[in-house]
Short mmCIF file of C-alpha atoms in Angstrom, two decimals:
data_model
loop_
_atom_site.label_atom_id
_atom_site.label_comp_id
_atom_site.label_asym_id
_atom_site.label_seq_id
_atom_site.Cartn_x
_atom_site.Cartn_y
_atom_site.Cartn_z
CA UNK A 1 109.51 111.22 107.83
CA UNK A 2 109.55 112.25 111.59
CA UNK A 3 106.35 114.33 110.87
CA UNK A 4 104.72 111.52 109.11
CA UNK A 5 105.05 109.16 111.65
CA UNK A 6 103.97 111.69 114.93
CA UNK A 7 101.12 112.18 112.63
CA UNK A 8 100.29 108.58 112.82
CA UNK A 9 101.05 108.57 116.24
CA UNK A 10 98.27 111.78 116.78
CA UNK A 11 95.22 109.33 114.82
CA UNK A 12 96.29 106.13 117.13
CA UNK A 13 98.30 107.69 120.22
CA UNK A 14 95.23 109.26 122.22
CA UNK A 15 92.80 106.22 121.42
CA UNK A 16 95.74 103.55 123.23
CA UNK A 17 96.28 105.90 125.80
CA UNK A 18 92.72 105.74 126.95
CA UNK A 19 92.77 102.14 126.60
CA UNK A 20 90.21 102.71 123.17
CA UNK A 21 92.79 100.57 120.80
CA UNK A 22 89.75 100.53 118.34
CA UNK A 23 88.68 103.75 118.55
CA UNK A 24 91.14 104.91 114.66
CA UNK A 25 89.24 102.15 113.06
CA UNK A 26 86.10 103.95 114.34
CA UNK A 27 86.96 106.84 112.62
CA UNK A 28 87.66 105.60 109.48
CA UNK A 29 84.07 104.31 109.61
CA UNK A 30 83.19 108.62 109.46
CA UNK A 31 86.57 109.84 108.01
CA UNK A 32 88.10 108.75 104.55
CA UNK A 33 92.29 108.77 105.29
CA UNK A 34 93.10 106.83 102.13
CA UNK A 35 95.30 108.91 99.43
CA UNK A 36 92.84 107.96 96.89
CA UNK A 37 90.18 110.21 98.49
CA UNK A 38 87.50 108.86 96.20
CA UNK A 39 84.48 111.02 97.89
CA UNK A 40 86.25 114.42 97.14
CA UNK A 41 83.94 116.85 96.51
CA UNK A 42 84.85 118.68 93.06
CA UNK A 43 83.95 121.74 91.35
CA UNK A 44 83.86 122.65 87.65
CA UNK A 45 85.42 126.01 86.20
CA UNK A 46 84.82 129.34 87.08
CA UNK A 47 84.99 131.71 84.32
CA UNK A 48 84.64 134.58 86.62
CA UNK A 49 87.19 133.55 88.68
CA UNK A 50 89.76 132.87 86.08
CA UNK A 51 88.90 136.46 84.65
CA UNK A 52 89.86 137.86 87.99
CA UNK A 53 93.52 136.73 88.13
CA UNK A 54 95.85 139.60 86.65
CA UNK A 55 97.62 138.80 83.96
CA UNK A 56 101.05 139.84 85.54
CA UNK A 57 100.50 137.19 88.34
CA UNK A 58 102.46 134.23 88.16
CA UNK A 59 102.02 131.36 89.31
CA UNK A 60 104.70 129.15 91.26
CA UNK A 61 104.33 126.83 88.52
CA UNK A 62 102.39 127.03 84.90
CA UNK A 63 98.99 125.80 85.41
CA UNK A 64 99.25 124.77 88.72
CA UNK A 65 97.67 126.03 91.98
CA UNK A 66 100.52 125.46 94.73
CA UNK A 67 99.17 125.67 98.01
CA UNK A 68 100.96 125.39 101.17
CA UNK A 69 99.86 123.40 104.42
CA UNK A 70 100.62 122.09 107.76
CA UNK A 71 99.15 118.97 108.33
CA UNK A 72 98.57 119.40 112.26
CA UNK A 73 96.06 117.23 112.56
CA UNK A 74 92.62 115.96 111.36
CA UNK A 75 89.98 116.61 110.55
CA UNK A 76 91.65 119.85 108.69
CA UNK A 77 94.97 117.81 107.42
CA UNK A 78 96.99 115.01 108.11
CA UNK A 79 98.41 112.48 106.25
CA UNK A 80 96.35 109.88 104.76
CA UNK A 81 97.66 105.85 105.42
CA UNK A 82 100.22 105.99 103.13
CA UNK A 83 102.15 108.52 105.17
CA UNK A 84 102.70 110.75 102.36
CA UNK A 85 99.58 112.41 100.52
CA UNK A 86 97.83 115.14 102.82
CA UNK A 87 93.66 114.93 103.74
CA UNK A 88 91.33 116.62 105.45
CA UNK A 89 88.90 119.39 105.24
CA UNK A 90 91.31 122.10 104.31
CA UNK A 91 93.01 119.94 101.38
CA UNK A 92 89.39 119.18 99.73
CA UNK A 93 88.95 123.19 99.83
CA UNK A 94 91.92 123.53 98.09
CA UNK A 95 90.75 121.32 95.53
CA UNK A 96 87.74 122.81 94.91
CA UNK A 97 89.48 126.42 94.65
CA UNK A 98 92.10 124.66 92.16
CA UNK A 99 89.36 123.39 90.38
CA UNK A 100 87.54 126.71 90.09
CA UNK A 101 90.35 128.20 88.57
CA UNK A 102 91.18 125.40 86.31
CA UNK A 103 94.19 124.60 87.75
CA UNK A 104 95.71 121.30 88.96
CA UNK A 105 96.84 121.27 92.96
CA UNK A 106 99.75 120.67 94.28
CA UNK A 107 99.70 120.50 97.93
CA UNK A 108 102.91 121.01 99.91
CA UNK A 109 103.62 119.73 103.37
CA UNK A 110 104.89 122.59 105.14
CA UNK A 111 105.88 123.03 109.20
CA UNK A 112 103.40 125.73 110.38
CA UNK A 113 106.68 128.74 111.09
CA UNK A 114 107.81 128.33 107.40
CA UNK A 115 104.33 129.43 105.99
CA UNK A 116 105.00 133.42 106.07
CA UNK A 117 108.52 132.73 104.65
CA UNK A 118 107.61 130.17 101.73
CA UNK A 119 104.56 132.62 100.83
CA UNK A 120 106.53 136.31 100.70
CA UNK A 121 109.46 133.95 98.22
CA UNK A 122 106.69 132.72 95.97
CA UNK A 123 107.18 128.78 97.08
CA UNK A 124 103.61 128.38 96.72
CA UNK A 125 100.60 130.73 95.52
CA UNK A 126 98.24 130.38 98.77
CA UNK A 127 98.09 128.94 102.69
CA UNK A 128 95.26 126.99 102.85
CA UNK A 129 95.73 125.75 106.52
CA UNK A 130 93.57 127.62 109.33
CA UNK A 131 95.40 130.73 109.57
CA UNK A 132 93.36 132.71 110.92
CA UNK A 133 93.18 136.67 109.73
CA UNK A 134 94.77 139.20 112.23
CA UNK A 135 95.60 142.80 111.77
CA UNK A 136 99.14 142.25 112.13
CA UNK A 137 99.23 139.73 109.34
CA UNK A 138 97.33 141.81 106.77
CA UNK A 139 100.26 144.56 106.92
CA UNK A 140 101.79 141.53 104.45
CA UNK A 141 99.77 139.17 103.29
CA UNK A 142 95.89 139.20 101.65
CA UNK A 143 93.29 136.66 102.91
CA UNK A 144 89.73 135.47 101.51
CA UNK A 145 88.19 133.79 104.32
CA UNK A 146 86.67 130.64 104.66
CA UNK A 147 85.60 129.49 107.56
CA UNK A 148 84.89 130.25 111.01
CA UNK A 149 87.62 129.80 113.84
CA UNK A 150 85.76 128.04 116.78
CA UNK A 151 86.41 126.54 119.44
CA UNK A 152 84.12 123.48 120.57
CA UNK A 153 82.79 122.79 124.04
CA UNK A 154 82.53 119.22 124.59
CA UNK A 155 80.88 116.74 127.14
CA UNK A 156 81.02 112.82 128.02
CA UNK A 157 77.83 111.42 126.20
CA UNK A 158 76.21 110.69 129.41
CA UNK A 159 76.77 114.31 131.10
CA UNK A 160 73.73 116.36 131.82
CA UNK A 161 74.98 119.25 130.41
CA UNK A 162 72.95 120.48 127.67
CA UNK A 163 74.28 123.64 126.31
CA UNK A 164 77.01 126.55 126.99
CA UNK A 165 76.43 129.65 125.26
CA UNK A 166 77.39 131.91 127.77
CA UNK A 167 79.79 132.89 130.81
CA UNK A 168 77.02 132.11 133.39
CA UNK A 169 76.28 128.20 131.74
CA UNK A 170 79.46 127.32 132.53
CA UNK A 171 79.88 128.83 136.10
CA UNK A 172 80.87 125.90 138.80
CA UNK A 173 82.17 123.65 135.93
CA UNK A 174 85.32 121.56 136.31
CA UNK A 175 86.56 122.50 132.47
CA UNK A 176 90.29 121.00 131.07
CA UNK A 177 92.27 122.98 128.78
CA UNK A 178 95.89 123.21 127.28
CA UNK A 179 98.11 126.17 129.46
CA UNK A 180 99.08 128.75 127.75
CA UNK A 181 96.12 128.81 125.44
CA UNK A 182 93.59 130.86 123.65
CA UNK A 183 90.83 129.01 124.96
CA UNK A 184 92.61 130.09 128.79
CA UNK A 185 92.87 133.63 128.10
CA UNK A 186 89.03 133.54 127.11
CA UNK A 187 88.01 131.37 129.94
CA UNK A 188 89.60 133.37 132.31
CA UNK A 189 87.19 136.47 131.79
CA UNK A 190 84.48 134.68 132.06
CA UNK A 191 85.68 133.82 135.24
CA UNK A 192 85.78 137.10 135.87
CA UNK A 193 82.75 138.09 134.65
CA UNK A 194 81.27 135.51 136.77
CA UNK A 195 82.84 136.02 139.98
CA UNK A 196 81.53 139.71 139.37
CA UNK A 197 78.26 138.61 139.21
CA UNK A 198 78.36 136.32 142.42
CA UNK A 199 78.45 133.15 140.23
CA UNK A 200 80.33 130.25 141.20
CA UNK A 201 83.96 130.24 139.75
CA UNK A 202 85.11 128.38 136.91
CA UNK A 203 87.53 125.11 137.94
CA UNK A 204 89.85 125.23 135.43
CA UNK A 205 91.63 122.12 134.76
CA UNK A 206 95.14 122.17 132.72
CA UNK A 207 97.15 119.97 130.95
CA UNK A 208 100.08 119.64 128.42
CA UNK A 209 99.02 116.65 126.36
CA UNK A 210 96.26 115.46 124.06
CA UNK A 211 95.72 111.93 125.68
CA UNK A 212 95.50 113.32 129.07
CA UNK A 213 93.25 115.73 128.53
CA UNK A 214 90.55 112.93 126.89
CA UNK A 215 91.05 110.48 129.81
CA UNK A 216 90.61 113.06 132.32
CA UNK A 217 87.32 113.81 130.86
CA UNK A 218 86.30 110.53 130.05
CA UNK A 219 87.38 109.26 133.59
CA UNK A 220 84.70 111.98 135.68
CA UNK A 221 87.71 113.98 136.74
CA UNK A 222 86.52 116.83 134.44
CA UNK A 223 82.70 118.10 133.20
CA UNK A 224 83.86 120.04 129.72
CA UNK A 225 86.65 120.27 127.27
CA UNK A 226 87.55 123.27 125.85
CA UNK A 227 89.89 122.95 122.52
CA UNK A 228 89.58 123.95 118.72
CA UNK A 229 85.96 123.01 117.31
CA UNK A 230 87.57 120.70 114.82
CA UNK A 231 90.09 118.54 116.69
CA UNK A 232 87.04 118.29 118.97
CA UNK A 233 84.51 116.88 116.33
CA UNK A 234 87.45 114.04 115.38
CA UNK A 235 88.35 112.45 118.38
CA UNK A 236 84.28 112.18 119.38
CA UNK A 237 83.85 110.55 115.89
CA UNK A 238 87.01 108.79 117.04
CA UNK A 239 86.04 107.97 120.43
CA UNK A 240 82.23 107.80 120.06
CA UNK A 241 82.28 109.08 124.43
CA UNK A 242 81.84 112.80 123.28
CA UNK A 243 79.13 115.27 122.70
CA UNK A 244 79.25 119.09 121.37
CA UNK A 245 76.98 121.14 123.93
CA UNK A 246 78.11 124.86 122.75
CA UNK A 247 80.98 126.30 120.20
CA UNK A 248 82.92 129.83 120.93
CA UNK A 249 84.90 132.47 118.53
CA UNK A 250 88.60 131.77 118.82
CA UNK A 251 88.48 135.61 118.78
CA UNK A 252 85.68 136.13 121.50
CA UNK A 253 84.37 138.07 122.16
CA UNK A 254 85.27 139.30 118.54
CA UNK A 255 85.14 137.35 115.52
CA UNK A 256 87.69 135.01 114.36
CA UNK A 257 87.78 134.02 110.67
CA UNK A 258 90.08 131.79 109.13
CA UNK A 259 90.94 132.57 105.12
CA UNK A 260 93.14 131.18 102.20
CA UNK A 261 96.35 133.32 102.88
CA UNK A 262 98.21 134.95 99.83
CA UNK A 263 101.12 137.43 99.17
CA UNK A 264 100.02 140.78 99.89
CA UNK A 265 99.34 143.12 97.08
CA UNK A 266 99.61 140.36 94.31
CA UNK A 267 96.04 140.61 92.82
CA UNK A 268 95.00 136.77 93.72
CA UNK A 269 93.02 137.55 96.43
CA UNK A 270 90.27 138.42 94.56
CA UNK A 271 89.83 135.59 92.30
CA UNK A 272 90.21 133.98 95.49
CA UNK A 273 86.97 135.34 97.44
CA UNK A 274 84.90 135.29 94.23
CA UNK A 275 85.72 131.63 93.69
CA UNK A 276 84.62 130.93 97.34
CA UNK A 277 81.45 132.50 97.27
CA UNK A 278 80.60 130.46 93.81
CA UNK A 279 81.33 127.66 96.30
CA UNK A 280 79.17 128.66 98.58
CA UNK A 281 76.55 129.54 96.47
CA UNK A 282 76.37 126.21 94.79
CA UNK A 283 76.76 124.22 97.94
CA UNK A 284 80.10 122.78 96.73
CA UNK A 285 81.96 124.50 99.61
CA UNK A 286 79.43 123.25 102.44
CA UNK A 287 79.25 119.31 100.79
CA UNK A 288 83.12 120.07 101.52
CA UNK A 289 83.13 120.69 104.74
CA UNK A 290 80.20 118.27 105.45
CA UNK A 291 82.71 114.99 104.33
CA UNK A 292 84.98 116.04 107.73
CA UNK A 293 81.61 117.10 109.99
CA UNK A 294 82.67 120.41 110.79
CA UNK A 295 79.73 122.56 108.54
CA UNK A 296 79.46 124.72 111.86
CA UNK A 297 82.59 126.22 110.66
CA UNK A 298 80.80 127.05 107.62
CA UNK A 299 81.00 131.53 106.75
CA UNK A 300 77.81 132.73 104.68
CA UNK A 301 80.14 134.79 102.66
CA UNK A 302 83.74 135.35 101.37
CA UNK A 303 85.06 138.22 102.42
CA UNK A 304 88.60 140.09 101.43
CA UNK A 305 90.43 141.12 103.96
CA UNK A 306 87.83 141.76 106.80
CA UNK A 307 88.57 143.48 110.23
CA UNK A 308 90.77 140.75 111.45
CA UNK A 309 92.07 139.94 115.33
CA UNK A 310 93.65 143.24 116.78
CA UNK A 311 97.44 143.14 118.48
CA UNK A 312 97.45 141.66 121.70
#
């Protein structure tokens, strides 16, 4: 119940804090939070698919797909008004993978540190919740990717920023981020790579919390915010004061993929991927991602288990 209700607290708690009281209503004008979810994209069987699962894999329960998932946050889940059934992006995917295999789904509400745990005992058949593929990870556990990990670059609607692609667009820019952070670490070579070059520095701008990081940006005290691509694209649906000029790999400069997480070894992870690129194929997956505006996160293909994220 705790969760539920800082979840609540995440959809309304930035918007009063910045004085935008209306601003959740605003998003529900873009964003569907009711349990009901009647605009759910679905997907018929997949023969294939179903074909692909061993026979000696079982399932957590009989004809059910049990997927685990942290609802951190929309757009990619949080709990819809009635404080109990879990939305988003990452939820519809599910549903279309559960579908694909002719399965019902049952999604369980899990805190993000019991994932690796609840997997390896068989609590639940996949992690559908933006884990992201590392080499560390796959020495346990199988992934089929499906989407991109990105993180968003984003501007007041009035700035005259148009676009950052690169170190050099963003040299001289007063830019807010969260300590501690992957976006820091990235930031902080292109810094480098800047000051190298005889650019101006980056201005790097840090703090702790959500709502202070939007009304320092919204205020002038700040050009750019640098967080994950698809908390970004809520709160300026949200907020309707923010503008995407540029998106980055979580993994720059490698790629960063995130992928629907299974145990390793198990067989699934096959059924998995070739489900996802039916998806794909048949624009199921992209109509998905399209209801929660984050199709830049779109992949082209599925893969199983790709080069993922090397140790730090």
């Amino acid at each position: 119940m705790i969760l539920r209700r800082a979840m609540l607290s995440f959809i309304l708690g930035a918007s009063v804090a910045a004085g935008l009281v209306p601003a959740a209503l605003r998003a529900q004008d873009k964003f569907d939070f009711s349990p009901e979810q009647p605009g759910r994209i679905r997907a018929g069987t997949n023969p294939d698919a179903i074909k692909a699962i061993p026979q000696s894999f079982k399932f957590a329960e009989p004809g059910v797909l049990t997927v685990g998932i942290s609802p951190g946050g929309p757009p990619l889940g949080a709990y819809a008004t009635d404080t109990r059934t879990v939305v988003g992006a990452d939820p519809d995917f599910a549903q279309l993978i559960a579908d694909s295999l002719g399965l019902k789904l049952n999604l369980v509400a899990i805190a993000w540190a019991d994932w690796p745990l609840g997997l390896t005992s068989g609590k639940y058949d996949a992690v559908i919740s933006n884990v992201g593929v590392t080499e560390q990870r796959k020495e346990k556990f199988d992934f089929s990717t499906y989407r991109l990990g990105l993180h968003g670059f984003f501007v007041r609607t009035d700035s005259k920023i148009a676009a950052i692609k690169e170190p050099a667009d963003a040299a001289g820019l007063r830019i807010i981020l969260g300590p501690g952070t992957n976006q820091e670490r990235i930031l902080l070579e292109w810094n480098k790579q800047n000051v190298a070059a005889g650019l101006k520095p980056l201005e790097l701008h840090y703090f702790d919390d959500e709502a202070s990081r939007l009304l320092a940006l919204a205020s002038g005290r700040a050009d750019v915010i640098v967080q994950p691509h698809a908390q970004l694209v809520f709160f300026a649906a949200r907020d309707q004061n923010l503008k995407k000029v540029g998106t980055l790999s979580a993994g720059w400069p490698l790629k960063s993929d995130v992928a629907i997480t299974t145990k390793k070894g198990n067989g699934l992870v096959d059924a998995l991927t070739l489900a996802t690129n039916t998806l794909i194929g048949n624009g199921k997956y992209r109509q998905s991602l399209a209801r929660w505006g984050i199709e830049a996160e779109a992949v082209a293909l599925s893969e199983t288990n790709p080069p993922g994220l090397p140790r730090l």
